[in-house]
mmCIF file of C-alpha atoms in Angstrom:
data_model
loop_
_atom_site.group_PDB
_atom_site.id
_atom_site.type_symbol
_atom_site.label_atom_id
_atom_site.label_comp_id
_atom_site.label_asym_id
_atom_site.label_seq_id
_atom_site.Cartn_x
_atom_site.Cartn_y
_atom_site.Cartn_z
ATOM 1 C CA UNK A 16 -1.395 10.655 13.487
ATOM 2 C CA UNK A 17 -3.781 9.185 11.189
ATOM 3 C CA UNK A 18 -7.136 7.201 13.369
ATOM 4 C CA UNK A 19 -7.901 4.438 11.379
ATOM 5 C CA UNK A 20 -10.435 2.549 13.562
ATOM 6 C CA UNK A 21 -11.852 2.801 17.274
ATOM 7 C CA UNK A 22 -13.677 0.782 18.959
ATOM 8 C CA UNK A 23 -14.443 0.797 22.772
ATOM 9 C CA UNK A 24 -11.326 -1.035 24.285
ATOM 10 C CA UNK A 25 -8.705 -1.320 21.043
ATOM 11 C CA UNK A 26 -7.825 1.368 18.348
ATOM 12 C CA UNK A 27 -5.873 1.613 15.044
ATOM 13 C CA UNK A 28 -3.419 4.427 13.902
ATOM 14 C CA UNK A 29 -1.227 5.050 11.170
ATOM 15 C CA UNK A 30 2.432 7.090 12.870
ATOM 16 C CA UNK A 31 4.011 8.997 9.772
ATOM 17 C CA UNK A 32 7.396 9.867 9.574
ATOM 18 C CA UNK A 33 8.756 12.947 9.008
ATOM 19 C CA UNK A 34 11.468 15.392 7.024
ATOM 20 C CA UNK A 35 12.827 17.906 7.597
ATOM 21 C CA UNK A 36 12.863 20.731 4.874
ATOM 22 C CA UNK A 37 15.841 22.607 6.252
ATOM 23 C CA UNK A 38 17.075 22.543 9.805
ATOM 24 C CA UNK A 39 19.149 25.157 11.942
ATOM 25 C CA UNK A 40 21.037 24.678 14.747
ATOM 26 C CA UNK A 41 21.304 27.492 17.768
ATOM 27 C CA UNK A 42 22.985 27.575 20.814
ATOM 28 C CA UNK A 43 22.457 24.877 23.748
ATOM 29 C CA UNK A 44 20.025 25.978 26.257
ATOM 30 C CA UNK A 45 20.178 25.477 29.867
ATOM 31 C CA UNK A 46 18.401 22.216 30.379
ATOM 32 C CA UNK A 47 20.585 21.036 27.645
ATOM 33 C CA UNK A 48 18.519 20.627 24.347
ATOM 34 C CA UNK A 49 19.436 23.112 21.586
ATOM 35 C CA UNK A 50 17.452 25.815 20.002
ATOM 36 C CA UNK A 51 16.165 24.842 16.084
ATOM 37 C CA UNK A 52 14.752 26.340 13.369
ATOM 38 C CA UNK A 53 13.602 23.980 11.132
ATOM 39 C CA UNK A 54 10.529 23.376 8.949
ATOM 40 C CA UNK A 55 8.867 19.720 9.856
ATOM 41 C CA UNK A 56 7.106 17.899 6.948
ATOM 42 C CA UNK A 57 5.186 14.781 7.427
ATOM 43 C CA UNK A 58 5.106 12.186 4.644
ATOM 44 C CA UNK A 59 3.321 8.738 3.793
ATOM 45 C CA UNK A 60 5.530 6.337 5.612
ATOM 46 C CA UNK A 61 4.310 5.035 8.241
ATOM 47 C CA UNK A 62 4.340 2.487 11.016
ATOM 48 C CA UNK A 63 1.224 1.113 12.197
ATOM 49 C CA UNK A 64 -0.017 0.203 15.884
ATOM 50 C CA UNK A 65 -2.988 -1.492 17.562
ATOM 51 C CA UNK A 66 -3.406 -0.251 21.065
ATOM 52 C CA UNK A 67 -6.221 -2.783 23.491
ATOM 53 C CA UNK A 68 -6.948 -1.998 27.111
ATOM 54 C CA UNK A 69 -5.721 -5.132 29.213
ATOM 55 C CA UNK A 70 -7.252 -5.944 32.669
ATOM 56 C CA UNK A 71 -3.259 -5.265 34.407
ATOM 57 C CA UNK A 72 -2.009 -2.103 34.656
ATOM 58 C CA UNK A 73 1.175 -2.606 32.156
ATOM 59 C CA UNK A 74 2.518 -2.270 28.804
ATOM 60 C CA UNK A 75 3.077 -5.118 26.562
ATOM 61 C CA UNK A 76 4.866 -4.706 23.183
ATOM 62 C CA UNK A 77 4.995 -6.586 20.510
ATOM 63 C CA UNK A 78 7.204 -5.133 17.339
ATOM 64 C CA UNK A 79 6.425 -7.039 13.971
ATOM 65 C CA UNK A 80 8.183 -6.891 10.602
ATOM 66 C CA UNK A 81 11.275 -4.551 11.742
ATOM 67 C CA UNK A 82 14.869 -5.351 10.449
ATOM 68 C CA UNK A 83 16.268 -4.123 13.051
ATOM 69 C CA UNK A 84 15.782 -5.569 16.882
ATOM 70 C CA UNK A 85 14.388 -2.855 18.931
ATOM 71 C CA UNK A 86 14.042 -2.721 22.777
ATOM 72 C CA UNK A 87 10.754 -3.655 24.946
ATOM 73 C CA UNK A 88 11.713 -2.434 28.065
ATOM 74 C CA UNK A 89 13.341 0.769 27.031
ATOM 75 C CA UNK A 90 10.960 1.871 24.292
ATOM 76 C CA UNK A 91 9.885 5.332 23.988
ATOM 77 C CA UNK A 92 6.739 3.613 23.601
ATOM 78 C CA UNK A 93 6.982 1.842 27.010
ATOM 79 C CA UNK A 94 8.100 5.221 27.995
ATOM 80 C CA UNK A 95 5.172 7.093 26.873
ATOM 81 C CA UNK A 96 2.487 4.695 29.096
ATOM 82 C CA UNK A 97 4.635 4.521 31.925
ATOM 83 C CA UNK A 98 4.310 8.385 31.925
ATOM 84 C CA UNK A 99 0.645 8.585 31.644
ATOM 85 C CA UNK A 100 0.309 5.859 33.794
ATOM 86 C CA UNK A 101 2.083 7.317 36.338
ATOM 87 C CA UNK A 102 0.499 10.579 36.213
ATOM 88 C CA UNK A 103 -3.342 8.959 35.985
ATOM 89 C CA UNK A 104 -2.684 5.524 38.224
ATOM 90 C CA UNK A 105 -4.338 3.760 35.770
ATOM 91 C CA UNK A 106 -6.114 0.847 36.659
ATOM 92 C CA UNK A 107 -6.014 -1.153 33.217
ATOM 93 C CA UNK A 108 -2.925 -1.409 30.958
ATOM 94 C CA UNK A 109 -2.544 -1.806 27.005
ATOM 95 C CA UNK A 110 -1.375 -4.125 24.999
ATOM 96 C CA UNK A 111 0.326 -2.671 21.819
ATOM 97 C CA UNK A 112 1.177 -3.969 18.501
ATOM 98 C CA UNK A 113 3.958 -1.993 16.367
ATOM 99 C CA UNK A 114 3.952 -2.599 12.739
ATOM 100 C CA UNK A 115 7.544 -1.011 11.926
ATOM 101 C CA UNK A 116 7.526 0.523 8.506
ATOM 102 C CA UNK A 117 9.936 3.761 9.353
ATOM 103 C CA UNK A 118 13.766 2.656 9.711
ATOM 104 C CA UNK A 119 15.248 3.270 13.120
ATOM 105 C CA UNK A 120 17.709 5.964 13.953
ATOM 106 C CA UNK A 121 17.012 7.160 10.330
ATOM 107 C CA UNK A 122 16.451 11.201 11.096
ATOM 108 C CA UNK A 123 12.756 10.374 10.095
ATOM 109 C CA UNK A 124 10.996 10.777 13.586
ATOM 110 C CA UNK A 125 9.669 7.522 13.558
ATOM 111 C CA UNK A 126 10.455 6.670 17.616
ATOM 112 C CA UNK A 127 8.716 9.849 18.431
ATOM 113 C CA UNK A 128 5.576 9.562 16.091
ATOM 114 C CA UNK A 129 4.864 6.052 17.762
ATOM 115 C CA UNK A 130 5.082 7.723 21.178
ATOM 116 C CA UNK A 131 2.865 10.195 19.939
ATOM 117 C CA UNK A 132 0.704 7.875 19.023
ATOM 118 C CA UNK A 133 0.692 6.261 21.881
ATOM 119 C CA UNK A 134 -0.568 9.119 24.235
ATOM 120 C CA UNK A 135 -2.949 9.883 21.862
ATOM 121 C CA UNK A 136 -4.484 6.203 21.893
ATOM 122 C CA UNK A 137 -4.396 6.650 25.636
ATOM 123 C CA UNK A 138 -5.986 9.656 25.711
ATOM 124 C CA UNK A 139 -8.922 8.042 23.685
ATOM 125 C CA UNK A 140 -8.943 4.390 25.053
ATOM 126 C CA UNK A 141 -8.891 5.514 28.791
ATOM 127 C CA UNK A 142 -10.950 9.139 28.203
ATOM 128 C CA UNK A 143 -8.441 10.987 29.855
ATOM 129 C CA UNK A 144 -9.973 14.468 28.179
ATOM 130 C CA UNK A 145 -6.677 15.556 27.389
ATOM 131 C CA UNK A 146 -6.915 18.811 25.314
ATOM 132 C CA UNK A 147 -4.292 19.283 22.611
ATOM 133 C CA UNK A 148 -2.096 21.562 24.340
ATOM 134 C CA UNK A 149 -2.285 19.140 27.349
ATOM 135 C CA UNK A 150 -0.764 15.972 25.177
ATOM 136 C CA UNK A 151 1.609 18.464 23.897
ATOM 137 C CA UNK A 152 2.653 19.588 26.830
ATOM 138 C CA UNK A 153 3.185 16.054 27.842
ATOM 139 C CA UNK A 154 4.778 14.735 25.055
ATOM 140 C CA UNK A 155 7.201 17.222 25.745
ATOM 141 C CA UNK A 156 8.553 15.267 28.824
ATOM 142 C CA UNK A 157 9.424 12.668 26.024
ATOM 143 C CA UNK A 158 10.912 14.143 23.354
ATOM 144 C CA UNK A 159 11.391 17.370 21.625
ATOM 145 C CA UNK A 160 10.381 15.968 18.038
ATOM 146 C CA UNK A 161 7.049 14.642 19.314
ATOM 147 C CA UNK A 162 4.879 17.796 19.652
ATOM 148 C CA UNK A 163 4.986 18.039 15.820
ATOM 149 C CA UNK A 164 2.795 14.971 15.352
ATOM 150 C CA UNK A 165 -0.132 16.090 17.198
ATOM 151 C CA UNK A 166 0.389 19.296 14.231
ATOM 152 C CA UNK A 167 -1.606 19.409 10.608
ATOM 153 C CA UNK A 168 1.234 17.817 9.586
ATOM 154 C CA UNK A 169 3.584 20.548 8.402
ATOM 155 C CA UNK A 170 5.263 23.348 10.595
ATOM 156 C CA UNK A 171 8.195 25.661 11.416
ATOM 157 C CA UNK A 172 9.650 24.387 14.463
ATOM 158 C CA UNK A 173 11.284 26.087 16.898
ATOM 159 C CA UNK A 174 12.562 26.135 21.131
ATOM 160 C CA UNK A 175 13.798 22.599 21.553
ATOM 161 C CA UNK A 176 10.822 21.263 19.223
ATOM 162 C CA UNK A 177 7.600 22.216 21.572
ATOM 163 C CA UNK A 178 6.981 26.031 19.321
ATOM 164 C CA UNK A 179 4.694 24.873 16.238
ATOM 165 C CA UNK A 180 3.830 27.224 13.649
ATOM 166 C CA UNK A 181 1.636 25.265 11.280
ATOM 167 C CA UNK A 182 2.114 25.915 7.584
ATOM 168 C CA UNK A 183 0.191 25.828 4.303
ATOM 169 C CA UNK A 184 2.453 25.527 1.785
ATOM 170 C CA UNK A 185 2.760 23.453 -1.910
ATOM 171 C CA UNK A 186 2.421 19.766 -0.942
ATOM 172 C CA UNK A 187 2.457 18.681 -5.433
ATOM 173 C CA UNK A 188 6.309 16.462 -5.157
ATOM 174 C CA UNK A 189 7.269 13.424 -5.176
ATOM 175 C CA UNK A 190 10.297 12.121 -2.270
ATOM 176 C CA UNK A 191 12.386 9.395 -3.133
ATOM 177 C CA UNK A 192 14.401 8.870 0.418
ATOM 178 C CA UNK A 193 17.432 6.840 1.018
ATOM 179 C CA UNK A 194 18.335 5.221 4.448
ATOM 180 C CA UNK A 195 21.941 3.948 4.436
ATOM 181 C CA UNK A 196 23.075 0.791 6.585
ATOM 182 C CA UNK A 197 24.925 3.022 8.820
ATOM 183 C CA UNK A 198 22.833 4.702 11.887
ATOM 184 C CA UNK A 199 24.256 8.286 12.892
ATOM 185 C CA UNK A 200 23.375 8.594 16.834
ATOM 186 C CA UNK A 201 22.023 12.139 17.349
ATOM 187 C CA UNK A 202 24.048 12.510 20.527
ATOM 188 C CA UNK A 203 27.161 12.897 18.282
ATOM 189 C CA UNK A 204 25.818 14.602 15.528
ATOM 190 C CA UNK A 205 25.278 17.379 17.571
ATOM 191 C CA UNK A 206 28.997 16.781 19.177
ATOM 192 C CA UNK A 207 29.859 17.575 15.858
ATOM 193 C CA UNK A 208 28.038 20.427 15.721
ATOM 194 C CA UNK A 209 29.689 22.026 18.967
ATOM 195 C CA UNK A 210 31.894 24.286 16.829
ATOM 196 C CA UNK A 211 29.824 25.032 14.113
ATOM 197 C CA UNK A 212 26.747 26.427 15.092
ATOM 198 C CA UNK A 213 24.205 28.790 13.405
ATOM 199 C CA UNK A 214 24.537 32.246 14.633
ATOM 200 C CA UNK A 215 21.825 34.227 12.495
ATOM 201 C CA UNK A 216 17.735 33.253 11.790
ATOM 202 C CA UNK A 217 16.590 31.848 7.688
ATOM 203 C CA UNK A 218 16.964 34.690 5.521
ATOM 204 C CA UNK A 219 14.325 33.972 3.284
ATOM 205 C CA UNK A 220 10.312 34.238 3.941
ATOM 206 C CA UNK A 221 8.393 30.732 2.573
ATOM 207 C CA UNK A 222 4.982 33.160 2.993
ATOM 208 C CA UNK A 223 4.222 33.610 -0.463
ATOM 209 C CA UNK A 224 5.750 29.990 -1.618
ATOM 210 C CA UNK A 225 2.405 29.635 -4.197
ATOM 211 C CA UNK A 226 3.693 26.611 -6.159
ATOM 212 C CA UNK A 227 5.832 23.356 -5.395
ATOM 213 C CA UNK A 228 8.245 25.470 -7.708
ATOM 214 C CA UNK A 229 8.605 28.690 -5.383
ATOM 215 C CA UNK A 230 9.165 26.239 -2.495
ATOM 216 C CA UNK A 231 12.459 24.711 -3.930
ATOM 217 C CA UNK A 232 13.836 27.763 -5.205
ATOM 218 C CA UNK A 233 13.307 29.493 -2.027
ATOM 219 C CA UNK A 234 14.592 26.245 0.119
ATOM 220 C CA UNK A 235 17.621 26.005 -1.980
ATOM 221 C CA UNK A 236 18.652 29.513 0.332
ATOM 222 C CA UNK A 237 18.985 26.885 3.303
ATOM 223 C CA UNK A 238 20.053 24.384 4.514
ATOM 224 C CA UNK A 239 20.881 21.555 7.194
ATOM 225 C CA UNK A 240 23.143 22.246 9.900
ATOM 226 C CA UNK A 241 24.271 18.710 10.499
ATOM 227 C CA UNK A 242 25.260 18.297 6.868
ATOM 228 C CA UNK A 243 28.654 19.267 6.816
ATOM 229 C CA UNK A 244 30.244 17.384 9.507
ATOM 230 C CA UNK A 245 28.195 14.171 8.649
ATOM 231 C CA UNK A 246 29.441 14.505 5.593
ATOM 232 C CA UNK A 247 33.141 14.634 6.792
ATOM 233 C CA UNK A 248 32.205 11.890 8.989
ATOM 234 C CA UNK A 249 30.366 9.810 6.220
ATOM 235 C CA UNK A 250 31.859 10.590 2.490
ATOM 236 C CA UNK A 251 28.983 8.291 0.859
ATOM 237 C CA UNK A 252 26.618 10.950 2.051
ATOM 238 C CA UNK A 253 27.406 13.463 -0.049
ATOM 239 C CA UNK A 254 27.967 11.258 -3.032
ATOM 240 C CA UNK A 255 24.296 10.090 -2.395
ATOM 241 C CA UNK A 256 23.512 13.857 -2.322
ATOM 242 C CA UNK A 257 24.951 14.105 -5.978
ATOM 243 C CA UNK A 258 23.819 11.205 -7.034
ATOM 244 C CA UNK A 259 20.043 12.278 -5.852
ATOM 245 C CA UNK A 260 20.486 15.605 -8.197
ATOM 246 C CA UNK A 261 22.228 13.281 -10.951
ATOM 247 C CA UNK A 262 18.704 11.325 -11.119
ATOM 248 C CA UNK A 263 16.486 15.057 -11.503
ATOM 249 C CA UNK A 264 16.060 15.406 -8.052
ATOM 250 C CA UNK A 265 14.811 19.229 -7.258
ATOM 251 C CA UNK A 266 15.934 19.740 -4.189
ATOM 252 C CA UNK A 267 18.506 16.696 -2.023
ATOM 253 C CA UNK A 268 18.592 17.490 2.223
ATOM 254 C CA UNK A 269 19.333 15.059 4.927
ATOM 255 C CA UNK A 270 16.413 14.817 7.035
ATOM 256 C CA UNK A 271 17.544 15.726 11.162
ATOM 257 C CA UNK A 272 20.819 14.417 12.295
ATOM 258 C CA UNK A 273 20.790 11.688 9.425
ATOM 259 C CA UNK A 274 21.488 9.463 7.555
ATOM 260 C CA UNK A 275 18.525 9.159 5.415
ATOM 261 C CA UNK A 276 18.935 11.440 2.513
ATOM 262 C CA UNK A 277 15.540 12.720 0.367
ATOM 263 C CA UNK A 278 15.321 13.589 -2.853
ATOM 264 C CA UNK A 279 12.288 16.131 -4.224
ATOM 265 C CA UNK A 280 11.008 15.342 -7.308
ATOM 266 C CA UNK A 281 8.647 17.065 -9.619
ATOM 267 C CA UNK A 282 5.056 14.965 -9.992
ATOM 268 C CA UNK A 283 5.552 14.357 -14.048
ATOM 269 C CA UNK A 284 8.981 13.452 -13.882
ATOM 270 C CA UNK A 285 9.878 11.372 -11.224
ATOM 271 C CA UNK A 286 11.648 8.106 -12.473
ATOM 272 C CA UNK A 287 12.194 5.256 -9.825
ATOM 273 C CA UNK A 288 16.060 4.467 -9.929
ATOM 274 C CA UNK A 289 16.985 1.161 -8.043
ATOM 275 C CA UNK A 290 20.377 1.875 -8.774
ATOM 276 C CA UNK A 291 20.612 4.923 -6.336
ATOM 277 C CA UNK A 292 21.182 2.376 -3.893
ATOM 278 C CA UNK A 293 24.632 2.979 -3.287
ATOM 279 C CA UNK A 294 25.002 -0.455 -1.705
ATOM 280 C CA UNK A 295 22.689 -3.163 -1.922
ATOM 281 C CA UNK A 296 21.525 -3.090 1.763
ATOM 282 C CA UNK A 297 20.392 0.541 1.878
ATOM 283 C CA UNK A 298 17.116 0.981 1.887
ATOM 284 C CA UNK A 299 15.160 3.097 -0.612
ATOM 285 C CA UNK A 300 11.303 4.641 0.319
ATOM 286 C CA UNK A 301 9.012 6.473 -2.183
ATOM 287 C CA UNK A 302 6.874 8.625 -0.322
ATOM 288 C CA UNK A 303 4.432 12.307 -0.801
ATOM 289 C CA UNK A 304 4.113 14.888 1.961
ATOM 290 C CA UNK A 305 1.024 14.776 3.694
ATOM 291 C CA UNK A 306 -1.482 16.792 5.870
ATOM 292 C CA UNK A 307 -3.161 15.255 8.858
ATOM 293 C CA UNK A 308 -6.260 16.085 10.324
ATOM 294 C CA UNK A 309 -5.447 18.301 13.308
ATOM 295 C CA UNK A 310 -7.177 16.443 16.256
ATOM 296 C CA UNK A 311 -8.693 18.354 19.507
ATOM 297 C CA UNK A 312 -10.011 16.702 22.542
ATOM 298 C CA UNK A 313 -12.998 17.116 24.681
ATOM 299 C CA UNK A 314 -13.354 16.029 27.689
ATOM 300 C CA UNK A 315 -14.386 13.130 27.652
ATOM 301 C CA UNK A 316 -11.473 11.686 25.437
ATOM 302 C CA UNK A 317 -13.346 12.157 22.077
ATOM 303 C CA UNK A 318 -11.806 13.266 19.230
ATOM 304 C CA UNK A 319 -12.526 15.219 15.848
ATOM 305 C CA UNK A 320 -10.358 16.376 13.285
ATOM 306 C CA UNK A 321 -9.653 19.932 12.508
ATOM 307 C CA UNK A 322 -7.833 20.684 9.105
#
């Protein structure tokens, strides 16, 4: 997450969205999330929210300049107070406004970056002196994706989504990324999945991935898991795929269970084509991958950013 301003009862964060480099699919675990292997990327998209302190002890959401109507009541966002405020009895509430820039149900993170968000904004409004392996911990109860945001911003990902490795690779491309009308529910991607799942680790080391150059050519050894059978599923996801490489895209991946497709292109060559749009309402995003200041927590809620 990105602080933009604090004061003492309302703050303002940026939530990026992230890709998903490759992605690996294990078995199903016991609790019922699946092992991954995947390497998380953030980028700049982002939604924005401003988080108050209100005198009642409740949530109240406002969502502003989405295309899509989203739930109050059943937000992860809603989620993510109720959960702190059940665990701290708070005695004030927030009121949050959610500027929705990242499409919904896209494979981009974007539900669990805002819930992110919102335990960190808790964290700081309410000085719960949550340390980060406390909010990541709790996030956890969430959602497996939202451990990542609390990260530098890019990391191999493992477990169910809570094992961060953070990374420093080559962060000089361009994304052009493609969100078709369609959503793909991640509940049946990974019914698709049931009978094709990976049975061996990444062969292929990124540690001495020196340029943006040595990154693609070593990605291009992976893949995504959920590929295939959205494909099947979804023809004019794989002609978007072609189409990406048709327009000098690098490297073309689907980021988590779909359907937003992302194109890497080099920095001097990159070429905005409007008519990658496959159909006129698919949406198309330009983005960069970014770092993010690594935040830790002292006790008394403060924070300061560790890169």
């Amino acid at each position: 997450m990105i602080v933009k301003k604090i004061t003492e009862d309302k703050i303002n964060l940026l939530a990026p969205a992230k890709i998903n480099l490759f992605l690996e699919v294990f078995n199903k675990r016991e609790d019922g999330f699946h092992n991954i292997n995947s390497l998380f990327q953030a980028i700049s998209l982002y939604d924005e929210l401003e988080i108050s302190i209100i005198e009642k002890p409740i949530i109240n959401l406002t969502i502003k300049d989405s295309s899509e109507k989203l739930p109050i009541e059943d937000n992860i966002i809603t989620k993510a107070f109720n959960l702190i405020q059940s665990k701290f009895n708070l005695k004030n509430g927030i009121n949050v406004i959610l500027t929705k820039k990242i499409p919904i149900s896209a494979g981009l993170g974007g539900g669990s970056a805002d819930a992110a968000t919102t335990i960190l904004a808790c964290n700081i409004l309410f000085k719960l002196g949550l340390d980060y392996s406390e909010m990541v911990e709790l996030s956890t109860l969430i959602g497996s994706d939202l451990p990542f945001f609390f990260s530098s911003g890019q990391a191999i990902v493992t477990g169910r989504g809570e094992i961060l490795k953070d990374m420093k690779l080559p962060l000089d491309y361009e994304l052009i990324l493609v969100k078709p009308s369609f959503p793909i529910a991640t509940s049946k991607a990974y019914g698709w999945l049931k009978r094709g799942l990976t049975n061996s680790k990444v062969p292929f080391s990124l540690q001495h991935c020196n340029s943006p150059e040595d990154l693609i050519e070593t990605l291009k050894f992976s893949g995504n898991d959920f590929e295939e059978k959205c494909f099947e599923v979804f023809p004019d996801l794989e002609r978007l795929k072609e189409k990406l490489y048709n327009k000098g895209a690098k490297l073309v991946r689907m980021s988590g269970s779909g359907p937003t497709m992302f194109g890497v292109f080099d920095k001097t060559s990159l070429v905005v084509h409007p008519d990658i749009l496959e159909r006129g309402d698919w949406q198309v995003f330009n983005a960069k991958p970014i770092t993010l200041a690594k935040l830790t927590y002292n006790r008394m809620g403060g924070t300061r950013g560790d890169h």
